Each structure stands twice: as C-alpha cells, then as structure tokens.
Short mmCIF file of C-alpha atoms (C1' of nucleotides) in Angstrom, two decimals:
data_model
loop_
_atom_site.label_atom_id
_atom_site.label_comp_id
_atom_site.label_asym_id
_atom_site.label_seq_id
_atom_site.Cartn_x
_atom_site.Cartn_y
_atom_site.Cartn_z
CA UNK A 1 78.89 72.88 60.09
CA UNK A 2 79.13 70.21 62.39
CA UNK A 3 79.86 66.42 61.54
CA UNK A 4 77.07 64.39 61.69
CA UNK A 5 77.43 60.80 61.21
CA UNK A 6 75.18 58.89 58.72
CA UNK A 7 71.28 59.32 59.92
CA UNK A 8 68.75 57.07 59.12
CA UNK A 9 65.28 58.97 58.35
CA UNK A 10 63.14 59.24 61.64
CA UNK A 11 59.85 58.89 59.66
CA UNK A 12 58.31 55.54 59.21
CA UNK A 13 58.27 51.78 60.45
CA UNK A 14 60.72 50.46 63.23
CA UNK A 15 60.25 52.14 66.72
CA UNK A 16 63.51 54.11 67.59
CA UNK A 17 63.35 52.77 70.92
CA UNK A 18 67.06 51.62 70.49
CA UNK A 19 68.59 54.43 68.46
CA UNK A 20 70.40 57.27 69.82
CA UNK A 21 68.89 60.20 70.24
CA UNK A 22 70.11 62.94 68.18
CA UNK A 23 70.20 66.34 69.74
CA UNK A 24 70.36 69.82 67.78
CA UNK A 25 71.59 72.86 70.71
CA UNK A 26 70.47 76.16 69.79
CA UNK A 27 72.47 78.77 71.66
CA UNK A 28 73.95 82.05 70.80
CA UNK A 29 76.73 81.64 73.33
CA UNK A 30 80.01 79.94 72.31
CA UNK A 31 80.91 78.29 75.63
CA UNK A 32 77.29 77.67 76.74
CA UNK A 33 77.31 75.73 72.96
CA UNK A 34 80.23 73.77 74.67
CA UNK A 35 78.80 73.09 77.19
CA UNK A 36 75.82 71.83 76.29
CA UNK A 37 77.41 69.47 73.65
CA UNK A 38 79.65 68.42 76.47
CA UNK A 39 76.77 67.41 78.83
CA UNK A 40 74.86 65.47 76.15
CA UNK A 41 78.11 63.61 74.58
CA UNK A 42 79.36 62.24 78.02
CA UNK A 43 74.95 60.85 78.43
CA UNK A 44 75.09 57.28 77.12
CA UNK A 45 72.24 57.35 74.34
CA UNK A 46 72.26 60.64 73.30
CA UNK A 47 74.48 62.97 70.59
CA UNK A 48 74.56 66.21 69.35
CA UNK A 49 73.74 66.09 65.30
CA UNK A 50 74.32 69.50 64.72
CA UNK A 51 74.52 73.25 66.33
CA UNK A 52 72.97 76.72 65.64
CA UNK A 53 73.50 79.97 67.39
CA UNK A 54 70.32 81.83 66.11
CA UNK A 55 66.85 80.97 65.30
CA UNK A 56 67.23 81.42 61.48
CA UNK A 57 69.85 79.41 61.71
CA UNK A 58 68.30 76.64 63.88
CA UNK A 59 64.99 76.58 61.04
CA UNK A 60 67.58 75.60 57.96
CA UNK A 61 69.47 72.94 60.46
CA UNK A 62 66.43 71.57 61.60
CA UNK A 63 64.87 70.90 58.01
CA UNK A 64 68.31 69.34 56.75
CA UNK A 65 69.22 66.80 60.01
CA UNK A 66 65.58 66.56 61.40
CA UNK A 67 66.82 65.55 64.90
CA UNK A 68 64.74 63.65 67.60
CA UNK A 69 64.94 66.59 70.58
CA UNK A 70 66.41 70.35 69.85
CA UNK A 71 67.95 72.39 73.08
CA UNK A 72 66.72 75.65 72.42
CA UNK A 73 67.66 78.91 74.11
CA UNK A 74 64.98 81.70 73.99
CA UNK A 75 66.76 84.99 73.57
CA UNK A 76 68.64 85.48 70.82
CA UNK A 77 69.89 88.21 68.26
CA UNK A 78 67.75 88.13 65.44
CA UNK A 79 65.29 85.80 65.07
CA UNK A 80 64.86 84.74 69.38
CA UNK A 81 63.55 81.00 70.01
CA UNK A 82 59.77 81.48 70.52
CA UNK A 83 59.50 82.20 66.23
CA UNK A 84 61.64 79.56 65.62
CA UNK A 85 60.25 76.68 67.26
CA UNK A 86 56.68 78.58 65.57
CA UNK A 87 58.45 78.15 62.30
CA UNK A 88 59.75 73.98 63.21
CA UNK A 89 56.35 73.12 64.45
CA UNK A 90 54.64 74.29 61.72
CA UNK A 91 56.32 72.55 59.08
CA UNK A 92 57.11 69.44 61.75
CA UNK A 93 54.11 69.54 64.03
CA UNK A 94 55.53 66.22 65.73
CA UNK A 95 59.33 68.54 66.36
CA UNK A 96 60.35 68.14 70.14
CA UNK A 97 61.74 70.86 71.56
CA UNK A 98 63.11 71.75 74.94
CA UNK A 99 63.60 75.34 75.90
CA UNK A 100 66.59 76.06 77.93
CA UNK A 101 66.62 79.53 79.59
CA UNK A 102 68.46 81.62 82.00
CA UNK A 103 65.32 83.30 83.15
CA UNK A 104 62.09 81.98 84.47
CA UNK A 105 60.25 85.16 83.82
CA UNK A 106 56.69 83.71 83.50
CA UNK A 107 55.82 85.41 80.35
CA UNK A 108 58.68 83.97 78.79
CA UNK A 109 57.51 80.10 79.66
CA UNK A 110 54.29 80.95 78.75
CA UNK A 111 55.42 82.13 75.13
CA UNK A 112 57.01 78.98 75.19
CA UNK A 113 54.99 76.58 75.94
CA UNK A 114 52.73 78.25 73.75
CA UNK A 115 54.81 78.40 70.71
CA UNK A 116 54.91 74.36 71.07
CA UNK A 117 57.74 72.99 72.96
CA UNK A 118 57.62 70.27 75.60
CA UNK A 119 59.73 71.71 78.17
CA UNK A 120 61.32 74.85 79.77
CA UNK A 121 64.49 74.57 81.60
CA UNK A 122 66.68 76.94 83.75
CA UNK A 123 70.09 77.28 82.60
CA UNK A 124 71.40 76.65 86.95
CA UNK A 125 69.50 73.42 86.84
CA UNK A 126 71.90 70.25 86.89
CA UNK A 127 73.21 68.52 84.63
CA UNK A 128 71.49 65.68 85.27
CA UNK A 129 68.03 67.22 85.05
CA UNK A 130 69.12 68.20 81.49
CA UNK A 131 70.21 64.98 80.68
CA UNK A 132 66.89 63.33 82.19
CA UNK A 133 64.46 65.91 80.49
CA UNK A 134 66.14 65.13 77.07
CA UNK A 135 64.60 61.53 77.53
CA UNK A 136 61.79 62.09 78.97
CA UNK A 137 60.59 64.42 75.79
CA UNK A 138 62.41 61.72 73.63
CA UNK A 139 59.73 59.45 75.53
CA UNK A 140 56.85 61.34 74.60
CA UNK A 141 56.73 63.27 77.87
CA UNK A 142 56.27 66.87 77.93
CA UNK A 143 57.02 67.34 81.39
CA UNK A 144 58.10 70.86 83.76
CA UNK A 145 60.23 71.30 86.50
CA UNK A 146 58.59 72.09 89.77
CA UNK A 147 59.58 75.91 90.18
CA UNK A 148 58.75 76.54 86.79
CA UNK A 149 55.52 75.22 87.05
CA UNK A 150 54.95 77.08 89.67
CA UNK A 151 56.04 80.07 87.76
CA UNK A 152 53.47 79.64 84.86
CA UNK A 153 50.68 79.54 87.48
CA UNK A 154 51.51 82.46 88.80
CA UNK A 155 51.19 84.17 85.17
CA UNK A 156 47.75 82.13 84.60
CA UNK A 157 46.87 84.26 87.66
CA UNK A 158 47.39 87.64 86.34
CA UNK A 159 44.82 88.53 83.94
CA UNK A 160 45.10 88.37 80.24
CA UNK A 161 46.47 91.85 78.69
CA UNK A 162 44.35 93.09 74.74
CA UNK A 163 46.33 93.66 72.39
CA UNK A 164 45.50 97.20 72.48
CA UNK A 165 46.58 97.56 76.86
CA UNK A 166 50.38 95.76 75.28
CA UNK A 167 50.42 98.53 72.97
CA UNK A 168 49.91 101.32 75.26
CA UNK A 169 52.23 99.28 77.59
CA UNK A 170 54.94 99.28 75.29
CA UNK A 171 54.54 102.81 74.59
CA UNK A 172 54.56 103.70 77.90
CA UNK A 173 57.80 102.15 78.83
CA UNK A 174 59.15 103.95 75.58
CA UNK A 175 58.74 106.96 78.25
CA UNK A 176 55.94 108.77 76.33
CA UNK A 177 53.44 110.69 78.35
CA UNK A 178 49.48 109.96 77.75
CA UNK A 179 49.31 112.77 75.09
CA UNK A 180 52.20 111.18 73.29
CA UNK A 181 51.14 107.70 73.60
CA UNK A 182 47.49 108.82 72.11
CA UNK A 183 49.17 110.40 69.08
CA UNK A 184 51.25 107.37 68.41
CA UNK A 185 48.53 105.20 68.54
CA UNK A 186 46.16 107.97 66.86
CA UNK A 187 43.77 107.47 69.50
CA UNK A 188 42.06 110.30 71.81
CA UNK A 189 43.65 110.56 75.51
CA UNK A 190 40.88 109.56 77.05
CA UNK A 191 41.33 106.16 75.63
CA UNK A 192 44.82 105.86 76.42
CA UNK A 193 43.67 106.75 80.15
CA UNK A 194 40.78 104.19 79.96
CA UNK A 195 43.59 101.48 78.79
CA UNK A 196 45.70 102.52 81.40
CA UNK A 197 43.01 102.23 83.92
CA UNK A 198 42.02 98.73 83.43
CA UNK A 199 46.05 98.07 82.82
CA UNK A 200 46.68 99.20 86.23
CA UNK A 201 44.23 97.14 87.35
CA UNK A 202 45.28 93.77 85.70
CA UNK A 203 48.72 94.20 86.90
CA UNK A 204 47.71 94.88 90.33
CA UNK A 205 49.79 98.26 90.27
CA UNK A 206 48.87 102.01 91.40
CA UNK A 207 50.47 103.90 88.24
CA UNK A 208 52.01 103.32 85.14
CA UNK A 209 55.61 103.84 87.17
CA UNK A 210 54.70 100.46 88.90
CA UNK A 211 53.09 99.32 85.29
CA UNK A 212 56.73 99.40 83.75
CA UNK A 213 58.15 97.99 86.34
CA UNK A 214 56.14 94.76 86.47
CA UNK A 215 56.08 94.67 82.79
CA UNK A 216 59.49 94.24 82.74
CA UNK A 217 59.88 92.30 85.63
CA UNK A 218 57.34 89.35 84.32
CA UNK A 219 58.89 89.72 80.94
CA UNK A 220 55.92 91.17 79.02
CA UNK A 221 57.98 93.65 77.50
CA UNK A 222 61.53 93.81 76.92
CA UNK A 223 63.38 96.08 77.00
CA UNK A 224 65.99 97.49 73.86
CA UNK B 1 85.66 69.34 95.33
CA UNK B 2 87.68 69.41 91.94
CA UNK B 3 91.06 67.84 91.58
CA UNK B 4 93.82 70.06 91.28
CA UNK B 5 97.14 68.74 91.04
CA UNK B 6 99.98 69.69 93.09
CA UNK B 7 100.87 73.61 92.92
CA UNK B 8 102.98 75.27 93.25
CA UNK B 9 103.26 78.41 95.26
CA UNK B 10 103.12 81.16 93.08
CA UNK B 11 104.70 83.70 95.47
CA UNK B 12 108.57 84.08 95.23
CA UNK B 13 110.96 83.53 92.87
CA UNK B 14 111.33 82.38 89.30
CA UNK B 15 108.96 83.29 86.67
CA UNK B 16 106.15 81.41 85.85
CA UNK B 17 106.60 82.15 82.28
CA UNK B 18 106.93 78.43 81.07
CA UNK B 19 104.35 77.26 83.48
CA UNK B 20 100.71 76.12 82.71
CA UNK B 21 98.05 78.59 83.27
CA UNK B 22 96.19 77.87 86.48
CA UNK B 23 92.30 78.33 85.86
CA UNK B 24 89.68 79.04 88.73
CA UNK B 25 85.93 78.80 86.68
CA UNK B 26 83.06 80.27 88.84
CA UNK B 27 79.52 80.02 87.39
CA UNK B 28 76.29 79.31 88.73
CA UNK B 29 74.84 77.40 85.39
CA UNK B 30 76.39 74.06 85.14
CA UNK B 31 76.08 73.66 81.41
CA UNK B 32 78.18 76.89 81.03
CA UNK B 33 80.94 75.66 83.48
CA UNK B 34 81.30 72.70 81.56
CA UNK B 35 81.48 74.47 78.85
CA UNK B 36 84.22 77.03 79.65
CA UNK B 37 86.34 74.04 81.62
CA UNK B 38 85.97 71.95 78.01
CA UNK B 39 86.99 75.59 76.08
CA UNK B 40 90.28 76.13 78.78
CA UNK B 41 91.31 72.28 78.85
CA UNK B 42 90.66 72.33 74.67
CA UNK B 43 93.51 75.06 75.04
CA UNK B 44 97.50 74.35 75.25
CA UNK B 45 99.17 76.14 78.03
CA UNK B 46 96.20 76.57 80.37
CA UNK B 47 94.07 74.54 82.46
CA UNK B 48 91.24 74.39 85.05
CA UNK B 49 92.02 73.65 88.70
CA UNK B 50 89.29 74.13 90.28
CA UNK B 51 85.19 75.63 89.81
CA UNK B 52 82.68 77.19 91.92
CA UNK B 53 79.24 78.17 91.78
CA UNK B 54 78.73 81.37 93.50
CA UNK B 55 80.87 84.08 95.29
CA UNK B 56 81.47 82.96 98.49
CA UNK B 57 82.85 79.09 97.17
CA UNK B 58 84.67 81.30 95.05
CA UNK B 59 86.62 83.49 97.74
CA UNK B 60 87.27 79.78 99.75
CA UNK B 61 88.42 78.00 96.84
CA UNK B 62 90.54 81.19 95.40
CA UNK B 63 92.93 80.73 99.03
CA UNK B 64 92.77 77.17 98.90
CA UNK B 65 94.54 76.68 95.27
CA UNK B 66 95.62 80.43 94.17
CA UNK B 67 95.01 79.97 91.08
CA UNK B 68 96.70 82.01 88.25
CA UNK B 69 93.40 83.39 86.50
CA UNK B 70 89.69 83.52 87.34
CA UNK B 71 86.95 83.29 85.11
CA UNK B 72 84.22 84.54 87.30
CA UNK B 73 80.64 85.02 86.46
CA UNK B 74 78.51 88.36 87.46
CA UNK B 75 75.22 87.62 88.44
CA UNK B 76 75.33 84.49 90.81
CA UNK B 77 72.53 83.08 93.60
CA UNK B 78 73.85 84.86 96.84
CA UNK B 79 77.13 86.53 97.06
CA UNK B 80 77.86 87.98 93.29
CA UNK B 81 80.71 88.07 91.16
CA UNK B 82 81.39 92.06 92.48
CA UNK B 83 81.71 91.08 96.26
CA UNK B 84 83.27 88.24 95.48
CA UNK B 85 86.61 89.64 93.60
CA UNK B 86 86.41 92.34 96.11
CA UNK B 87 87.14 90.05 98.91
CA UNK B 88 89.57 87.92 97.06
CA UNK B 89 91.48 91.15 96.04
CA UNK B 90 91.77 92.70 99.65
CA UNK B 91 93.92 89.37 100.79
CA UNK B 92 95.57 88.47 97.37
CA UNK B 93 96.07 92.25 95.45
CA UNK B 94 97.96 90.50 92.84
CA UNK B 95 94.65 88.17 92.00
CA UNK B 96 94.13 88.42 88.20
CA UNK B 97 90.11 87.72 87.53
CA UNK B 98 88.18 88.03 84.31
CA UNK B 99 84.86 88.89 84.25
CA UNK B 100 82.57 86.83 81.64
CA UNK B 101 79.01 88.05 81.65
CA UNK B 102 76.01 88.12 79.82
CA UNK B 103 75.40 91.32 80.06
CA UNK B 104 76.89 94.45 78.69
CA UNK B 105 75.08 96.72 80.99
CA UNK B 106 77.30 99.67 81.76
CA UNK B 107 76.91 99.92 85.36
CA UNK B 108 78.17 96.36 85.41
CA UNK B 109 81.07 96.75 83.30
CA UNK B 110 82.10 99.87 85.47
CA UNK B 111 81.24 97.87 89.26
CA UNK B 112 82.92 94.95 87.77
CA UNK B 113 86.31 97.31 86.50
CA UNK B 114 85.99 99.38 89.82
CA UNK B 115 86.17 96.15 91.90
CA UNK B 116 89.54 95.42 90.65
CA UNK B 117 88.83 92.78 87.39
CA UNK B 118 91.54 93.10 84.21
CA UNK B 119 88.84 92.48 82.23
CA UNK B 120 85.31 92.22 81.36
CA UNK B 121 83.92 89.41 78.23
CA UNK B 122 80.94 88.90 76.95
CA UNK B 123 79.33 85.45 76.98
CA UNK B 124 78.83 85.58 73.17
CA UNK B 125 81.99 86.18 72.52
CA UNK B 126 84.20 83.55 70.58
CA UNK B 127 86.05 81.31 72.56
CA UNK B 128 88.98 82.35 70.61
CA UNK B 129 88.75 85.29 72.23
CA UNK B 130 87.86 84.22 75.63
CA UNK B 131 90.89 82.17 75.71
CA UNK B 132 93.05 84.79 74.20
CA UNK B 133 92.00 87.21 76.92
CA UNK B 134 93.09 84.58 79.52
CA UNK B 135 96.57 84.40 77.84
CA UNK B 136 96.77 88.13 77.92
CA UNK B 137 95.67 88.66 81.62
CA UNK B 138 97.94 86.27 82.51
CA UNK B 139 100.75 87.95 80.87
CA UNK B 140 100.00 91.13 82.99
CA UNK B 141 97.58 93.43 80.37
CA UNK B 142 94.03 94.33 81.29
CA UNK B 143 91.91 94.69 77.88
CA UNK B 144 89.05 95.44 77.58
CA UNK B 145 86.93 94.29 73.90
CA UNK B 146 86.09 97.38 71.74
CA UNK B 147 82.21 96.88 72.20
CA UNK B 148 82.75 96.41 75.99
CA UNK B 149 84.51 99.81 76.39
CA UNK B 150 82.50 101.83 74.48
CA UNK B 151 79.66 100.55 76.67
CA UNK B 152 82.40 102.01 79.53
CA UNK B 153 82.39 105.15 78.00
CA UNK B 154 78.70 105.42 77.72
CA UNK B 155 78.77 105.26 81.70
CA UNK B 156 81.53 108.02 81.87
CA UNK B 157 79.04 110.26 79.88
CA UNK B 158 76.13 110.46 82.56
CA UNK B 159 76.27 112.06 85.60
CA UNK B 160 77.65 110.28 88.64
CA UNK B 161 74.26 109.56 91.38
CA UNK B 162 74.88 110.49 94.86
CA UNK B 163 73.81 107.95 97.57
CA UNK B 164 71.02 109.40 98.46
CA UNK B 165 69.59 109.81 95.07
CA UNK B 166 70.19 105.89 94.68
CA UNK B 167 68.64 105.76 97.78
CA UNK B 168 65.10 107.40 96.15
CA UNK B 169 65.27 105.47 92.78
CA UNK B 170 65.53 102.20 94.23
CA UNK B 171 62.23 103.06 96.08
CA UNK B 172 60.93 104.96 93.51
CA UNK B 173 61.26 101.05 91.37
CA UNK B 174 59.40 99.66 94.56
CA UNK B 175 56.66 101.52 93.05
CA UNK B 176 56.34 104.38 96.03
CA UNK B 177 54.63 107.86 96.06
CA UNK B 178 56.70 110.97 97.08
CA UNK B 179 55.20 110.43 99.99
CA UNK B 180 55.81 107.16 100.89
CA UNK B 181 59.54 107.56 99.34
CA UNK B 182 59.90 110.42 102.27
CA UNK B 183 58.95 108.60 105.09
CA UNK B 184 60.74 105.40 104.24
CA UNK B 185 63.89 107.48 103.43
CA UNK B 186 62.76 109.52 106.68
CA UNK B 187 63.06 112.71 104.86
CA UNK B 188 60.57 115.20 103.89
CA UNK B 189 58.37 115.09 100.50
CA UNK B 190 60.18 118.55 99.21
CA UNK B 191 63.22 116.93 99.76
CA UNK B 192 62.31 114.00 97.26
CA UNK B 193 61.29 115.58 94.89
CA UNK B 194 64.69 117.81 95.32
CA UNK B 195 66.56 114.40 94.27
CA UNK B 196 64.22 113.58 91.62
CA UNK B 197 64.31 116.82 89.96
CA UNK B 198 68.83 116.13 89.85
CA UNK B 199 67.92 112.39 89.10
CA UNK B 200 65.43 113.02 85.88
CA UNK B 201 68.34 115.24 84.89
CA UNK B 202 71.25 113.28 85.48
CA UNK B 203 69.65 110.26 83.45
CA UNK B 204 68.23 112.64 81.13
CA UNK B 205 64.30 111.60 81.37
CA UNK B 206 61.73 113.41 82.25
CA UNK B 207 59.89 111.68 85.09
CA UNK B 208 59.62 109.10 87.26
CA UNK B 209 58.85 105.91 84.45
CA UNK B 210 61.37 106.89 82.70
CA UNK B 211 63.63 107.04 85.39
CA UNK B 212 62.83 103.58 86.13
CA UNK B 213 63.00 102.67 82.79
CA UNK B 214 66.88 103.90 82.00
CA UNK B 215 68.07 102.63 85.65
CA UNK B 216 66.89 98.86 84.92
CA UNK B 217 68.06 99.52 81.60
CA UNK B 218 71.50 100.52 82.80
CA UNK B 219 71.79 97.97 85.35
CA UNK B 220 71.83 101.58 88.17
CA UNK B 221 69.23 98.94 90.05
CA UNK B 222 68.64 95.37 89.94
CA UNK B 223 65.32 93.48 89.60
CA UNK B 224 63.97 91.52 92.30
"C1'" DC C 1 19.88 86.26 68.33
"C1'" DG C 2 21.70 87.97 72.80
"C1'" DA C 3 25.67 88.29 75.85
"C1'" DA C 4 30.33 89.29 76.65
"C1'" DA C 5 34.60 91.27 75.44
"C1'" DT C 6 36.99 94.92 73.24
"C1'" DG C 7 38.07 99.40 71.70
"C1'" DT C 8 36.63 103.88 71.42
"C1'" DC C 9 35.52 108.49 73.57
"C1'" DA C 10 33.75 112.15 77.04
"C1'" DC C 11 33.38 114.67 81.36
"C1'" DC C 12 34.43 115.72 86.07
"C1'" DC C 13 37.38 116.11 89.94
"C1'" DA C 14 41.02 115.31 93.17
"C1'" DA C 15 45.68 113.90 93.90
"C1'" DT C 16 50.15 113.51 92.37
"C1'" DT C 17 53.79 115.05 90.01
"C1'" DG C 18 57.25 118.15 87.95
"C1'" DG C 19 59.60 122.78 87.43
"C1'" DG C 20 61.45 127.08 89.32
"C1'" DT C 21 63.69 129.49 93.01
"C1'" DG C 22 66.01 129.85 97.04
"C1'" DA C 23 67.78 128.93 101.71
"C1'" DT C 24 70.30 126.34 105.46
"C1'" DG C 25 73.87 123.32 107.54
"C1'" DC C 26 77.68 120.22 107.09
"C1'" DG C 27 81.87 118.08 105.76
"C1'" DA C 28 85.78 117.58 102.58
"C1'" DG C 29 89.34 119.56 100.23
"C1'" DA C 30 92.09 123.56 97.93
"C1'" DT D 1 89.48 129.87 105.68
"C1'" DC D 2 86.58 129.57 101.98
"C1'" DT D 3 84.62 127.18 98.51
"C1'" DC D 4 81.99 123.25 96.64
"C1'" DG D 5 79.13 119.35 96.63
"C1'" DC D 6 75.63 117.15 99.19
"C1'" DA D 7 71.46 116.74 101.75
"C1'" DT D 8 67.89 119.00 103.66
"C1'" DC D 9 63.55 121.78 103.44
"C1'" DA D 10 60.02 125.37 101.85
"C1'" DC D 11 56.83 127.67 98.77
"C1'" DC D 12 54.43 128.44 94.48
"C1'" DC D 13 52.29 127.06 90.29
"C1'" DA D 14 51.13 124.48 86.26
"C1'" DA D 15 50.76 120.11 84.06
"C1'" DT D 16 50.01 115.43 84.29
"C1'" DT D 17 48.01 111.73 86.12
"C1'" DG D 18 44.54 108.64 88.17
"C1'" DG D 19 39.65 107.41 89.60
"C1'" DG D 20 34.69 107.30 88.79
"C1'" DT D 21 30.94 106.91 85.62
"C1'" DG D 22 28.80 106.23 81.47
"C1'" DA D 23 28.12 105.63 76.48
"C1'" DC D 24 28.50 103.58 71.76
"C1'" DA D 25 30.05 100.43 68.01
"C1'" DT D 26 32.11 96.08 66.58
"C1'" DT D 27 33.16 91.53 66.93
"C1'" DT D 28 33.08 87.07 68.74
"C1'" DC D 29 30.92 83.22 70.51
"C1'" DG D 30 27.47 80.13 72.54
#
DNA sequence: CGAAATGTCACCCAATTGGGTGATGCGAGA
DNA sequence: TCTCGCATCACCCAATTGGGTGACATTTCG
C-alpha cells in the first residue's frame, strides 16, 4: 500500500537507540491520514512505514511491517481500535500503541488503556505533543496527558457496572420499557427493576431518562 | 499568522477563472489542518492562504484575506462552525464555505445548509472528492454527496419542533421531572406534558428516554 | 470453609408519567 | 376578518416507573 523502505527486523541484539522510528497511523479519515503522516515526516527521527484506515486492516499491516509505535484512532467502521490493538497485543505483547482520539469520553480511555496501549491522545492537542508522545512510548514510557488523566479518574470514581446492569442499559437506551427489556433478556420485571435500581444508583441518576443520558455521555454505550 | 501572498481583491472586474483557488482551512485539531492544507497544496489550481482554529479566528481572518473558499469545520471549542459562516455571510453574501464534518447527523447537515454553506463533506470522504467539491464550489454549484442528502431528507421527513418544545427537551436531557421542567420553563406541569405529548409524536417515540435518545441521536441537542 | 458479589425474583406502595379531550388567548398571514 | 399554528392550562384516568425490603442460589475468592 504504502512504500516502505528496506526494514531491518526489530527483534534481537543491537539497541535501536539510533534507528528511526517507524510509525504505522491507523485512521479511517483520508485527510486526518494526511495529516498525521505529515506531522510525523517533518519530526527528525521518526517515519511513517505504512497506513490503515480500519482495524482489520491495521492487524494484517501490523504482522507484515511490525513497526516500533502505531497511531491508532478508536472509532472506526468495522472492526473500531480497542479489538485491534486486543488482537496486536496478543500476538505482540511488547506492540506500542498510542491511541489518538477526538473524544475524551472516560469510558473510551479506559477501554483503551485496558486493551493495552501506552497512551491516549486528543485529536486538538498540538502537534508537538504528538510528536513528543511518539518518543516517549518509543522510550519505554507509557505516559498520559494531564486532562486525560484526569478524565480516567473521574471514571475510576463511578462504580463498576455487571455485565448484566450494561445489558439492561443497552436495552434501555434501545427505548424498550421494563416489560420489554425483561422479555428480551427473558428475565422477570422485577429483576429488570432491581438492575435498574442499583443502575440508578451507580450512575448517580434519578431515572433511567438520566441513565441514558449519562450512558451516552461517558461513552458506555454508543449509540447506532 | 499564516503567510498569504499578495491578493488580489476579488471584488470587480475580470473573472477569476484562470486564477488560483484561494483556500481559508478552519479546524480545531491540528493534525487534521495539516492534513487538509497538505491535501489542497498536493492539488494544482488551489491553495491555502490562511487557517484558523475556531469560529471567531475564522470570521477575523475571512475579512482580513477574503479568501475564495472555506473549508470550515462544525464542532469547534467556542464559537462553532454554524455562527461562524453566519457572521461571515451577513458582511460578505457572496462567501463560498464548505462544510467538512465528522458527523452526518441530520440536524447538522440542515443548520449547516440553513446557515448559508454550498456544501456539506464528510471527513471520511476521499480527498479526491474533497478537493473536487472545492473545484466545484468555486465554480459556483452547491452539491451536496448522495449519502449526505439523503441524511437531508431524513430531516425533511420529521416534524419541524417549535421553540418551546426545544425549550422542554433540552431540560428534559438535563434529566428534570415535569415538575421541575415547569418551573424552570416557568410554565405549568399540564403545560409540559402538553409539549411532550407533540414532542414523543413528532420524533415518533413513546416517552421521555426515547425522546432523549433520538434528539442526541439526531444532533436536535448537543451533549455537554 | 465463609464472605462477598452477582443475578434472580416477589410484594407493597407512592409518585411520576403518558394519553385523551378540550378550552383560551395571541399573533401571523390568507 | 377569519383561520391556523403556537403556547398555555385543566381535568381525568390508566399505566409505568421508582423506592423499600427481603429472600435464595451460584460463583468467586481469600
């Protein structure tokens, strides 16, 4: 797809201390893809190796050009970035991989981090920042700005969902009413309504109105 | 800020037919405005004088140069892309701006259209076409992409809101009771749920999450 | 093993919500 | 002038929702 010069294997011996890093950008946006080959072509030290514009596609291109750092945006159509950086780290568990998002939903940089990568970016952060993190995680650092650390406290604060309160969640954005949401879960009402209950409570809401908004608002669930 | 070569004014006279094609860029993510100022200067017969990061740079920069074409984000940190094109239009009618978004929300395509843009891309679309749409807006036509329109139509289909029924969803979103609704909007509770009964039938749901639901959905309100 | 978390269900009761119907006043436009 | 849309309010009634309390089984974990 795109050129990439002759690359020396990454595995064993020398340090690569003096080599250049080699950057794969993951975005499904043409001119952001630009862009962000731009910014890391005009950084002394750095290139771009290759480019993907889904996560399927970012899995086959990282197995064939194994690059030092990928750029990685998070939603995507088809596969988004959270399964593919699952899908990297588990067959490279040593793969270093820097989110780059427009939104700093904390759900979303919780996933993240989660799923293995060693930063989370914002999409209006400068240049430079980008440039700088791409070192850094080079380095061995796994390092996050200020406000987006911030933002993944503020998610450690809000109590863990089950899996079962997500479901009803999910269903209840869907716009189904407790009766409906039972059936679809083939569950009794009264559960549903004891879900809710402690839902409501978790999310530090009054009723499930204010349940789907904050849902969507933190990123929990997404909508579509 | 950016250098822009001397222009000339494009008031008056001959044609600009054989000229170059004067680019403003205004985006609040720096990777992206690098990108779309590589994609216009990769381009024969256009070229970027000038970028800003939000609305209100936007409007300044738009008198200082006058350029031929904007490329002018939606959702930007302070004034946004709507307020901004309205404000540039009301002293320059003639202004020719393309909206490139990242969203395909209806409401947005139709405040965009409404607020006098020739046209409305999607961020990822090709750059083939982003640059083609330039070409044509500059030329005097006002496309819009098939996807992009249909999304128009969509809008067309549902029942126009009244102020005041805005007016109760956005508080309904805040997560109020009919109650608290009334006395905010200082109206009575019958008269609330007057608007809410036209609302859930206007966006076809049948109470108030799913109201909330289809107007985040739709873009009718924005988060935060 | 015992404790804690999770998922399940039941019952009661009050508050909120949603649907139907209709009425009034006001301003804009045919 | 006479509609028509909009905003306002009222009343009634049924359905849904939310809060409190408690119980039971399973699983996980120290």
């Amino acid at each position: 797809m795109t050129p990439h010069a002759d690359f020396t294997a990454p595995s064993m011996g020398e340090p690569d201390h003096e080599n250049i890093i080699r950057v794969l950008v993951v975005d499904d946006h043409p001119p952001m893809r630009m862009g962000l080959v731009a910014l890391i072509k005009s950084q002394p030290g750095m290139d771009v190796v290759a480019e993907a514009s889904d996560g399927e596609e970012a899995i086959e291109i990282y197995e064939d050009v194994q690059p030092d750092v990928v750029l990685m945006d998070l939603r995507m159509p088809g596969m988004g970035g959270v399964e593919a950086i699952l899908a990297i780290r588990k067959k490279f568990p040593n793969a270093r991989v820097i989110v780059l998002s427009t939104y700093d939903l904390d759900e979303d940089i919780h996933r993240a981090m989660q799923s293995g990568a060693q930063s989370y970016l914002l999409k209006d952060m400068p240049i430079e920042e980008i440039a700088s993190t791409i070192r850094s995680v080079h380095a061995g650092d796994a390092l996050l700005p200020r406000p987006v650390a911030e933002r993944l406290t503020e998610r450690s604060q809000r109590e863990q969902l089950t899996e079962r309160e997500r479901d009803v969640l999910e269903s209840l954005i869907k716009g189904r009413s407790n009766k409906e949401i039972a059936s679809s879960l083939c569950i009794s009402e009264d559960t549903v309504k004891s879900h809710l209950k402690t839902l409501f409570a978790k999310l530090r809401v009054r009723d499930r109105t204010g349940a789907a908004v904050e849902a969507i608002r933190h990123g929990i669930v997404h909508l579509k």
